[in-house]
Coordinates of C-alpha atoms in Angstrom, one line a residue:
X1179 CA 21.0 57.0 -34.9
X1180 CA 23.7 54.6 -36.4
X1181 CA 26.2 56.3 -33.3
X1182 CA 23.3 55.9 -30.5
X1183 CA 23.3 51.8 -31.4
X1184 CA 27.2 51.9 -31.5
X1185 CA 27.1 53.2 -28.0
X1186 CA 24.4 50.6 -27.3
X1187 CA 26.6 48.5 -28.4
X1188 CA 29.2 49.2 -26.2
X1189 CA 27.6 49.3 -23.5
X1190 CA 26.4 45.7 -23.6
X1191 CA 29.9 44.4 -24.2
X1192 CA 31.2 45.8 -21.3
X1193 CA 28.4 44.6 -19.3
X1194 CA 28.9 41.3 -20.5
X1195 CA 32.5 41.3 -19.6
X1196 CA 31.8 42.9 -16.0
X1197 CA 29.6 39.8 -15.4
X1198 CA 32.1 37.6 -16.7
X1199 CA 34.9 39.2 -14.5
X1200 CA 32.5 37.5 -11.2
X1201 CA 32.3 34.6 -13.0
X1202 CA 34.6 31.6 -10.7
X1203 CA 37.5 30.8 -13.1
X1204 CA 37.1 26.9 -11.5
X1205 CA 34.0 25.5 -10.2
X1206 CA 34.5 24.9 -6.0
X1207 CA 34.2 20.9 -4.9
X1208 CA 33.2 20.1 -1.0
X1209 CA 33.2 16.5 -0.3
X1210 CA 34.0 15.4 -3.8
X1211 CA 30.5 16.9 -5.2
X1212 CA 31.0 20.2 -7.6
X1213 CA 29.5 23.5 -5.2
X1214 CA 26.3 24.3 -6.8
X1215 CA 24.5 27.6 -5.7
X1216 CA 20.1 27.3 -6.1
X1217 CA 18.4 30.4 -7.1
X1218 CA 14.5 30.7 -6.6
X1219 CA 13.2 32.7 -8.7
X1220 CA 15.1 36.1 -7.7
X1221 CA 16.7 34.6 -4.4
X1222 CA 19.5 32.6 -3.6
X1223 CA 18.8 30.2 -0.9
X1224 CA 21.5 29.1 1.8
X1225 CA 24.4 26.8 0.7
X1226 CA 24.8 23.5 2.3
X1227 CA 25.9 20.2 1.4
X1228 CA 23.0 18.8 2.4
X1229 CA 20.4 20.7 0.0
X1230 CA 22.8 22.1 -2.4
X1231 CA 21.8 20.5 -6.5
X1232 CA 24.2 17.7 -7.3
X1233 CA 25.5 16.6 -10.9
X1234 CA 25.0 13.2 -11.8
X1235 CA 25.3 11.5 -15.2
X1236 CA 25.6 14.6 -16.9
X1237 CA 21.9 15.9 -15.2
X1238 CA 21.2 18.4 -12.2
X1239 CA 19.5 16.4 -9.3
X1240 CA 17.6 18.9 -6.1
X1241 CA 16.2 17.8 -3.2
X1242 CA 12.5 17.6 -4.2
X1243 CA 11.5 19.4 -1.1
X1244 CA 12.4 22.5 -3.1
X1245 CA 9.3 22.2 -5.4
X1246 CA 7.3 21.4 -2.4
X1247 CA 8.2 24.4 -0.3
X1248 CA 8.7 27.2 -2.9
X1249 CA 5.9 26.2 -5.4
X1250 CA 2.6 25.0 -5.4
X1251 CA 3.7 21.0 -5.7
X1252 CA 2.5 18.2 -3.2
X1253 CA 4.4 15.7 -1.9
X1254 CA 4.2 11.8 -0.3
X1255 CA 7.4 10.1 0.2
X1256 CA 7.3 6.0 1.3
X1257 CA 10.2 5.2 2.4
X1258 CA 9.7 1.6 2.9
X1259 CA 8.4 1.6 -0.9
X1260 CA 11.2 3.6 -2.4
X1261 CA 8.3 5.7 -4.3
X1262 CA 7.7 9.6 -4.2
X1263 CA 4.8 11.5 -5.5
X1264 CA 4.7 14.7 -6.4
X1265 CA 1.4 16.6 -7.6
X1266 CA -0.1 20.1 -8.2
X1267 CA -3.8 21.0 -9.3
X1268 CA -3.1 19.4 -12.9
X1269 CA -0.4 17.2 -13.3
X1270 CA 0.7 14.3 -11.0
X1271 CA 4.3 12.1 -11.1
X1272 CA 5.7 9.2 -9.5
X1273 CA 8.8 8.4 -9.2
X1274 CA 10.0 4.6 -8.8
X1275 CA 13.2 5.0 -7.2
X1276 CA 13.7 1.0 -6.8
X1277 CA 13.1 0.9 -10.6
X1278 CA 14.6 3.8 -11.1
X1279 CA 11.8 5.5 -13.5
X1280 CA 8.9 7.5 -13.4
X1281 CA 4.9 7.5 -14.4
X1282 CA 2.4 10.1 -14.8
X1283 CA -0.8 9.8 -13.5
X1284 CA -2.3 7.5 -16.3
X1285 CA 0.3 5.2 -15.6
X1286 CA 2.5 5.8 -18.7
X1287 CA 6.0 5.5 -18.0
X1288 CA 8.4 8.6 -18.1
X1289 CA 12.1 7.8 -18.5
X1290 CA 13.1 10.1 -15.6
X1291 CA 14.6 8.6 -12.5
X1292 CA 14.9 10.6 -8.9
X1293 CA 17.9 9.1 -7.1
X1294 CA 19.0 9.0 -2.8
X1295 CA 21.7 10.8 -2.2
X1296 CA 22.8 12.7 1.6
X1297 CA 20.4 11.1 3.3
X1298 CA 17.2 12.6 1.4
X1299 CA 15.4 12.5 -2.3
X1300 CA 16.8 14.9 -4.9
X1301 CA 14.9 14.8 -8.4
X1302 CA 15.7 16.0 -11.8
X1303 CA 15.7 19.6 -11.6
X1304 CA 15.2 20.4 -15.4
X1305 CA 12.6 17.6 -16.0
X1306 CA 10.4 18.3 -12.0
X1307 CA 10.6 21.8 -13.2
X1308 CA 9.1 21.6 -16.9
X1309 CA 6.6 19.1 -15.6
X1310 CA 5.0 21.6 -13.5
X1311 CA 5.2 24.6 -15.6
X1312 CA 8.3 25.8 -14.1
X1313 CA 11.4 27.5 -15.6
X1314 CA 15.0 26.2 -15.5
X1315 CA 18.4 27.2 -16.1
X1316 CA 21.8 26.0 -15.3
X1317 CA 24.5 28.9 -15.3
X1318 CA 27.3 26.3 -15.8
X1319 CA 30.4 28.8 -15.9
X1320 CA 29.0 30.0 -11.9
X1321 CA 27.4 27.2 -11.1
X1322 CA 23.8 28.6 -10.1
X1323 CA 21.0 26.3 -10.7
X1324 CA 18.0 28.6 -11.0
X1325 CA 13.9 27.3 -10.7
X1326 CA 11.7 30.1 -11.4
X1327 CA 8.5 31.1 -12.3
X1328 CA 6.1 33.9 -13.0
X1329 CA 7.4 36.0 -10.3
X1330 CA 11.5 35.9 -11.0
X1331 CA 12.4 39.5 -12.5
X1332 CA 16.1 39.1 -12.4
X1333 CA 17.2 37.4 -16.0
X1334 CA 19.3 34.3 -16.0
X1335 CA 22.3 35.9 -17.2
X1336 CA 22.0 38.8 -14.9
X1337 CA 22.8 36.0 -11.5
X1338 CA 26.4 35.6 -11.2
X1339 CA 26.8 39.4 -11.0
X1340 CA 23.8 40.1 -8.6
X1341 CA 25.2 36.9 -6.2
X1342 CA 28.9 37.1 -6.6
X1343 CA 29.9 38.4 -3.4
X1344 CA 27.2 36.5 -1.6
X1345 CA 28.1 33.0 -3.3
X1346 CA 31.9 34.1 -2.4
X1347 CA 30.8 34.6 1.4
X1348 CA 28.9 31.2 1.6
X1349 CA 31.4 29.3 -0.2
X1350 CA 34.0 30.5 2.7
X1351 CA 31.5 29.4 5.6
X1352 CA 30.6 25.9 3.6
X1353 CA 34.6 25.4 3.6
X1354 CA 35.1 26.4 7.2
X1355 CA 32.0 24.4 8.7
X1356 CA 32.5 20.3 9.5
X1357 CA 28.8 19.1 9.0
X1358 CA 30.5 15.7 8.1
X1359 CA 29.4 14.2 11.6
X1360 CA 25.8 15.4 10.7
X1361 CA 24.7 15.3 7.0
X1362 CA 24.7 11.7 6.8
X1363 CA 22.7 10.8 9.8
X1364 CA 19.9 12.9 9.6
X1365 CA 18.0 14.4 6.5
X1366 CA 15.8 17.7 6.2
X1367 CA 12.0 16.8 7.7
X1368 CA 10.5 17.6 4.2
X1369 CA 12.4 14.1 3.1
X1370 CA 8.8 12.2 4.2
X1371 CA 5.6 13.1 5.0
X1372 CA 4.9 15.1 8.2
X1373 CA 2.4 14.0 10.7
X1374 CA 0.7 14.4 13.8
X1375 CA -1.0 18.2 14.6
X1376 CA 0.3 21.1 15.9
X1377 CA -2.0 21.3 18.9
X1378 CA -0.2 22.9 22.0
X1379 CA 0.1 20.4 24.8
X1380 CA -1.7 21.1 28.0
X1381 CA 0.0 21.6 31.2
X1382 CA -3.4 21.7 33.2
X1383 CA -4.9 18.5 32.9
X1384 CA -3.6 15.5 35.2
X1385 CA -5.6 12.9 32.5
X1386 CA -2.4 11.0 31.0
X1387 CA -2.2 11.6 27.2
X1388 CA -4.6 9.4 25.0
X1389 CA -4.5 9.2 21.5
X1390 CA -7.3 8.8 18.8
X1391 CA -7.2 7.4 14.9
X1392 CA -8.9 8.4 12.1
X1393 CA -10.5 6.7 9.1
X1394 CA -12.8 7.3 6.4
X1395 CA -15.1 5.3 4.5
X1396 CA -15.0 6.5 0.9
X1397 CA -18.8 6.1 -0.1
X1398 CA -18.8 10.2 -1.4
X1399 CA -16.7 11.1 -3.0
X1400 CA -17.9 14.0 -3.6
X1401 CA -17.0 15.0 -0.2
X1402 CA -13.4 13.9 0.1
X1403 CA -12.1 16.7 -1.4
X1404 CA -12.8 18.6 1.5
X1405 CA -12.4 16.2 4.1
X1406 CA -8.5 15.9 2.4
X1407 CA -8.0 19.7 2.8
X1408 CA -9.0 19.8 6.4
X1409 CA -7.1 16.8 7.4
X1410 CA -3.8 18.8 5.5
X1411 CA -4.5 22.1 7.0
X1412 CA -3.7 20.1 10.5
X1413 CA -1.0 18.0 9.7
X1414 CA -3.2 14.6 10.1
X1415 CA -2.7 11.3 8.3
X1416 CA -5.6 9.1 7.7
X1417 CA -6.5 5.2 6.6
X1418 CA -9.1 5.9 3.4
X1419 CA -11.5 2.3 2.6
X1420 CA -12.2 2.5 -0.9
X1421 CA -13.9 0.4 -2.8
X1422 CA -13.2 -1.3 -6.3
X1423 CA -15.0 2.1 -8.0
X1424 CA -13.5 4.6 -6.7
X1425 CA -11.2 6.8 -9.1
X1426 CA -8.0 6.7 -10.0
X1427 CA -8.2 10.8 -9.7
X1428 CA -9.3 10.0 -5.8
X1429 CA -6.8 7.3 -4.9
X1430 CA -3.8 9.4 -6.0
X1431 CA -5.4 12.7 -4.0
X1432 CA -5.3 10.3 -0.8
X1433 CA -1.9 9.0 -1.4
X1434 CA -0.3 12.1 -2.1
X1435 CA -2.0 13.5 1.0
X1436 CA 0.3 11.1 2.6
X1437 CA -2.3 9.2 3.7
X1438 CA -2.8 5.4 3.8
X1439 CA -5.5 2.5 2.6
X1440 CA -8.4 -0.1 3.5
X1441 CA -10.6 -2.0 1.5
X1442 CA -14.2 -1.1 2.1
X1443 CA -16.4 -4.2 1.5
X1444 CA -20.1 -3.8 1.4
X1445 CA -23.5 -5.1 -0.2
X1446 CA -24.1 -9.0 -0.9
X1447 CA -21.4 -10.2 -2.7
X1448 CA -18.3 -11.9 -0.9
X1449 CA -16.0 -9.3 0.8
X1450 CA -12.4 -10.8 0.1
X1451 CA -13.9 -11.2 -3.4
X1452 CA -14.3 -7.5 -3.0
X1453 CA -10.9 -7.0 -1.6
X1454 CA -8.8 -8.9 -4.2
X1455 CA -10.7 -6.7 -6.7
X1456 CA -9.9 -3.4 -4.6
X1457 CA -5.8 -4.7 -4.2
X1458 CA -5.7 -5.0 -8.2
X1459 CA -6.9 -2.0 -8.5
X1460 CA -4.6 0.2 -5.5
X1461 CA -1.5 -1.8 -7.7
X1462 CA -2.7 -1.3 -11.0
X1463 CA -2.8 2.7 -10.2
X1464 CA -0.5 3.2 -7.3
X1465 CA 1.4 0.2 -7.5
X1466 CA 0.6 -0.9 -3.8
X1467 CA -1.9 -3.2 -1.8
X1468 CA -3.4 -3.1 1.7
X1469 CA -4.6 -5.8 4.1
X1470 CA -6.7 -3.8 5.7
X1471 CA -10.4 -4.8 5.5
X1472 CA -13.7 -3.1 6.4
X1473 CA -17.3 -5.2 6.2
X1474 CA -20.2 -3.1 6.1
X1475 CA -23.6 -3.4 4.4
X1476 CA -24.0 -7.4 4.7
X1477 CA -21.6 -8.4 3.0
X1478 CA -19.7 -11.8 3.5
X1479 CA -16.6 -13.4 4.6
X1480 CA -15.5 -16.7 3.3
X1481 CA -11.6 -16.3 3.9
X1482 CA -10.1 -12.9 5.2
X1483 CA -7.2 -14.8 7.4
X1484 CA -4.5 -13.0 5.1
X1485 CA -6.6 -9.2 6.2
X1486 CA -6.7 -6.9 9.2
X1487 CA -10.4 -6.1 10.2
X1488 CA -10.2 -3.3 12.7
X1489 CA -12.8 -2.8 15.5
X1490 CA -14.0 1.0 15.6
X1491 CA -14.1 2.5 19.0
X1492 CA -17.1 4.3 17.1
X1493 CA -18.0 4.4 13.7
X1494 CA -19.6 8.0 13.0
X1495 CA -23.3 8.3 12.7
X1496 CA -25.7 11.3 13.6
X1497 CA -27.3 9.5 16.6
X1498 CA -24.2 8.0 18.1
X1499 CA -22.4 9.9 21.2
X1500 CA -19.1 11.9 19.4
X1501 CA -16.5 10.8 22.2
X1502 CA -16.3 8.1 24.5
X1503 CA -15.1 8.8 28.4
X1504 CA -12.8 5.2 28.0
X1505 CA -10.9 7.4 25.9
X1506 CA -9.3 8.8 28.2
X1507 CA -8.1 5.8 30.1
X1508 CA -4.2 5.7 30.3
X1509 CA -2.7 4.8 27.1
X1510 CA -6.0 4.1 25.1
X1511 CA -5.8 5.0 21.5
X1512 CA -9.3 4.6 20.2
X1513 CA -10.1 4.2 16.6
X1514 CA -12.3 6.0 14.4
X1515 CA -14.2 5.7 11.6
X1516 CA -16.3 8.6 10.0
X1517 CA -18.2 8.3 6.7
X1518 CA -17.4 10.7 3.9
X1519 CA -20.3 13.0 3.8
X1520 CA -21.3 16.8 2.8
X1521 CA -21.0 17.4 6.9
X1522 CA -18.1 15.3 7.9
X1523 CA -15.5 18.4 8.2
X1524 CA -18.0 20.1 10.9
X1525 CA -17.8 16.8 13.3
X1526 CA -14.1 16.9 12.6
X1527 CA -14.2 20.3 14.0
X1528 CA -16.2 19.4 16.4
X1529 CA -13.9 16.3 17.5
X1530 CA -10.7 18.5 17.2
X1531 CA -12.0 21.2 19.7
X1532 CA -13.2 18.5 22.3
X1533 CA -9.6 17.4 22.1
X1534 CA -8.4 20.4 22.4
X1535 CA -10.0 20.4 25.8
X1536 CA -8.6 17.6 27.0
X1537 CA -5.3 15.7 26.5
X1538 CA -5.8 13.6 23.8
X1539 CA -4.0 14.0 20.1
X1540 CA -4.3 12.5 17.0
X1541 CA -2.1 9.5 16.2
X1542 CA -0.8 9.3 12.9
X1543 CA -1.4 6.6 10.7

């Protein structure tokens, strides 16, 4: 027994020093940045400057679109704001990149900053991935960076030898490639929220393209849920009116649908009363306002100069007709607005394949 473990023993020295033979004696720089190689779980993804984990301060930084693609994390990305959200089924971040910190989805701050760098978001790797139940693990000596979870089989120390020849092979085409004239100006599409539907364009009809918005008023919200998923599974952005009780659960599901906001006023008290109370609340929770204003319900105006009140090319109700023929006048782009009810995803369906017959899209909002 005792010479069985001896052997044993042995064995696992030499392994160890057969992985440490593939380790790089010198960690590779491109561009002034240290070469870091990502493993996902038991993969190692493609090495370029653009998307390859950076070190700064002493702390791994990776594009967040990593989590969004490879895991089950959401994303919504404002540029103009400087703020990204990222979200799964339980937990919920944003990140204050102006500020340069981070708050969960009570509002409680989280020193944790996510930083611009080659034209796109990267976020710490070892904080994003702990967050969201994820594993982490830097193999300094090869420089792998390694997000895993559940699924990864390979163990940590096991990388450099598995990847050796392949993070040899990639480091050779990063060195020979010139993408100098082409990181900069242009970052990966997951760097802000995608938009628009993937409907095929049809070459049949002579009608010239029209376009049509949608918006919800937020009176169920028991319903949104759904509505949400729909409007996701076909790549379309929205303009949600809330009102002053909607949740703070709801309003960060809409936002980090990548989707934007409008004050719904209704009943008898004074609407910009009802908007300045909606505003406090969008800041207080998503640290944003809106001046757009919807008045339904009776409700009064005393002073909405400082807000945007849309006019609704039709405003969704059982006896109304669905879709208008002016629609589909040159250049029209008609807008919208559908109550959120147990039925709305069956007229959306029933909207999308009418404009599937005809050449009219949705237009992002």
């Amino acid at each position: 027994m005792k010479r069985l473990r001896f052997v044993s023993f042995v064995c696992v020295i030499v392994l160890v020093c057969v992985l440490a033979a593939g380790l790089p004696a010198n960690a590779a720089t491109y561009r002034g940045d240290t070469v870091y190689y990502t493993v996902v779980n038991d993969a190692m993804l493609e090495l370029t400057y653009a998307s390859m984990p950076i070190m700064r301060d002493g702390k791994i930084y990776v594009p967040y679109s990593l989590f969004v693609t490879y895991f089950d994390v959401k994303s919504s990305y404002s540029a103009a704001d400087q703020v990204l959200f990222l979200s799964n089924a339980s937990k919920l971040v944003k990140f204050d990149l102006a500020r340069g910190t981070a708050y969960d989805r009570n509002q409680n701050e989280i020193r944790q900053a996510a930083i611009l760098s080659k034209g796109q978001v990267f976020v710490p790797a070892e904080f994003t991935a702990n967050y969201f139940g994820l594993s982490y693990y830097l193999l300094s000596d090869a420089s792998i960076v390694r997000i895993s979870d559940s699924r990864a089989t390979y163990p940590d120390a096991f990388l450099a030898g598995q990847f050796s020849s392949r993070m040899e092979s990639m480091l050779a085409a990063l060195a020979a490639s010139d993408t100098a004239s082409t990181t900069e100006d242009s970052g990966p599409a997951t760097s802000t929220v995608s938009t628009g539907t993937a409907l095929p364009e049809d070459t049949t009809l002579s009608r010239p393209m029209s376009f049509i918005e949608l918006s919800f008023a937020v009176n169920d919200t028991a319903a949104l849920t759904d509505i949400l998923d729909w409007l996701g599974e076909h790549g379309v952005t929205a303009r949600f009116y809330v009102g002053s009780g909607t949740g703070a659960g709801e309003l960060a599901a809409i936002y980090v649908g990548g989707h934007s906001f409008g004050i719904l006023a209704s009943g008898s008290g004074d609407a910009s009363v009802q908007a300045e109370a909606v505003n406090d609340r969008l800041f207080r929770v998503l640290r944003q306002k809106t001046r757009f204003l919807h008045v339904r319900d009776g409700a009064a105006v005393s002073d909405a100069q400082e807000y945007d009140v849309p006019a609704f090319a039709w405003i969704d109700s059982h006896d109304a007709p669905p879709f208008t023929t002016e629609l589909l006048s040159s250049g029209q782009s008609a807008a919208f607005l559908f109550d959120c009810s147990a039925d709305t995803t069956s007229r959306l369906d029933a909207l999308l394949a009418f404009m599937k017959r005809t050449n009219v899209r949705f237009n992002p909002i």
